[in-house]
Coordinates of C-alpha atoms in Angstrom, one line a residue:
A1 CA -59.7 132.0 -139.0
S2 CA -60.2 130.1 -142.1
D3 CA -58.4 127.4 -144.0
H4 CA -58.2 129.8 -146.9
G5 CA -55.7 132.1 -145.3
C6 CA -57.6 134.7 -143.2
P7 CA -55.4 135.3 -140.2
D8 CA -58.1 137.0 -138.1
A9 CA -59.8 134.5 -135.8
A10 CA -62.7 136.9 -135.3
C11 CA -63.4 137.3 -139.0
S12 CA -67.0 136.6 -139.8
F13 CA -66.6 136.6 -143.6
C14 CA -67.2 133.2 -145.2
H15 CA -64.1 132.4 -147.2
L16 CA -65.5 129.3 -148.8
A17 CA -66.2 129.2 -152.5
H18 CA -70.0 129.5 -153.3
P19 CA -71.8 129.1 -156.6
L20 CA -72.9 132.4 -158.1
P21 CA -76.6 133.2 -157.6
P22 CA -78.8 132.7 -160.7
K23 CA -79.0 135.6 -163.0
Q24 CA -82.3 137.4 -162.2
R25 CA -82.6 139.2 -165.5
P26 CA -82.5 137.3 -168.8
Q27 CA -80.6 138.4 -171.8
K28 CA -82.0 141.4 -173.7
L29 CA -83.3 139.3 -176.6
L30 CA -85.3 137.1 -174.3
R31 CA -86.6 140.2 -172.4
D32 CA -87.8 141.7 -175.7
E33 CA -89.5 138.4 -176.6
F34 CA -91.3 138.4 -173.2
R35 CA -92.4 142.0 -173.6
A36 CA -93.8 141.3 -177.1
A37 CA -95.7 138.2 -175.8
V38 CA -97.2 140.3 -173.0
R39 CA -98.2 143.1 -175.4
M40 CA -99.8 140.5 -177.7
V41 CA -101.8 139.0 -174.8
F42 CA -103.1 142.5 -173.8
R43 CA -104.1 143.2 -177.3
Q44 CA -105.8 139.9 -178.0
N45 CA -107.7 139.4 -174.7
Q46 CA -110.4 142.0 -174.1
D47 CA -112.3 139.8 -171.7
Q48 CA -110.9 140.2 -168.2
K49 CA -111.2 136.4 -167.4
D50 CA -109.3 135.4 -170.6
L51 CA -106.7 138.1 -170.0
R52 CA -106.0 136.9 -166.5
L53 CA -105.7 133.3 -167.5
A54 CA -103.4 134.1 -170.4
L55 CA -101.2 136.3 -168.2
K56 CA -101.1 133.7 -165.4
H57 CA -99.9 131.1 -168.0
L58 CA -97.2 133.5 -169.1
A59 CA -96.1 134.5 -165.6
L60 CA -95.4 130.9 -164.6
Q61 CA -92.8 130.6 -167.3
H62 CA -90.1 132.8 -165.8
P63 CA -89.6 134.9 -162.6
Y64 CA -88.6 138.0 -164.7
L65 CA -91.8 137.6 -166.8
F66 CA -93.9 137.4 -163.6
R67 CA -92.4 140.7 -162.3
Y68 CA -92.8 142.4 -165.7
I69 CA -96.5 141.3 -165.9
M70 CA -97.1 142.7 -162.4
G71 CA -95.7 146.0 -163.5
Q72 CA -97.8 146.0 -166.7
M73 CA -100.9 145.2 -164.7
D74 CA -100.4 148.3 -162.6
T75 CA -100.1 150.4 -165.8
Y76 CA -103.1 148.6 -167.4
S77 CA -105.2 149.2 -164.3
Q78 CA -104.3 152.9 -164.3
S79 CA -105.2 153.3 -168.0
I80 CA -108.5 151.6 -167.4
A81 CA -109.3 153.9 -164.5
L82 CA -108.4 157.0 -166.6
S83 CA -110.6 155.9 -169.5
N84 CA -113.7 155.5 -167.3

């Protein structure tokens, strides 16, 4: 049982108040800015080494940005493979 009123002694649910988990996805405006920054990096950096460094720098700024870049890398790799 819990101090918060659960009468069932076998209840395994935690009745304590917990902080909400951090929001995993930023607001749409920020997501759009992230996407624009990633597109600009892909357009400006034709050299693979420069591209990787620029994307690494961006990816460290936000977890959402990291996941977005990983998805774009898959798309980018497939487009490179198709063009060869």
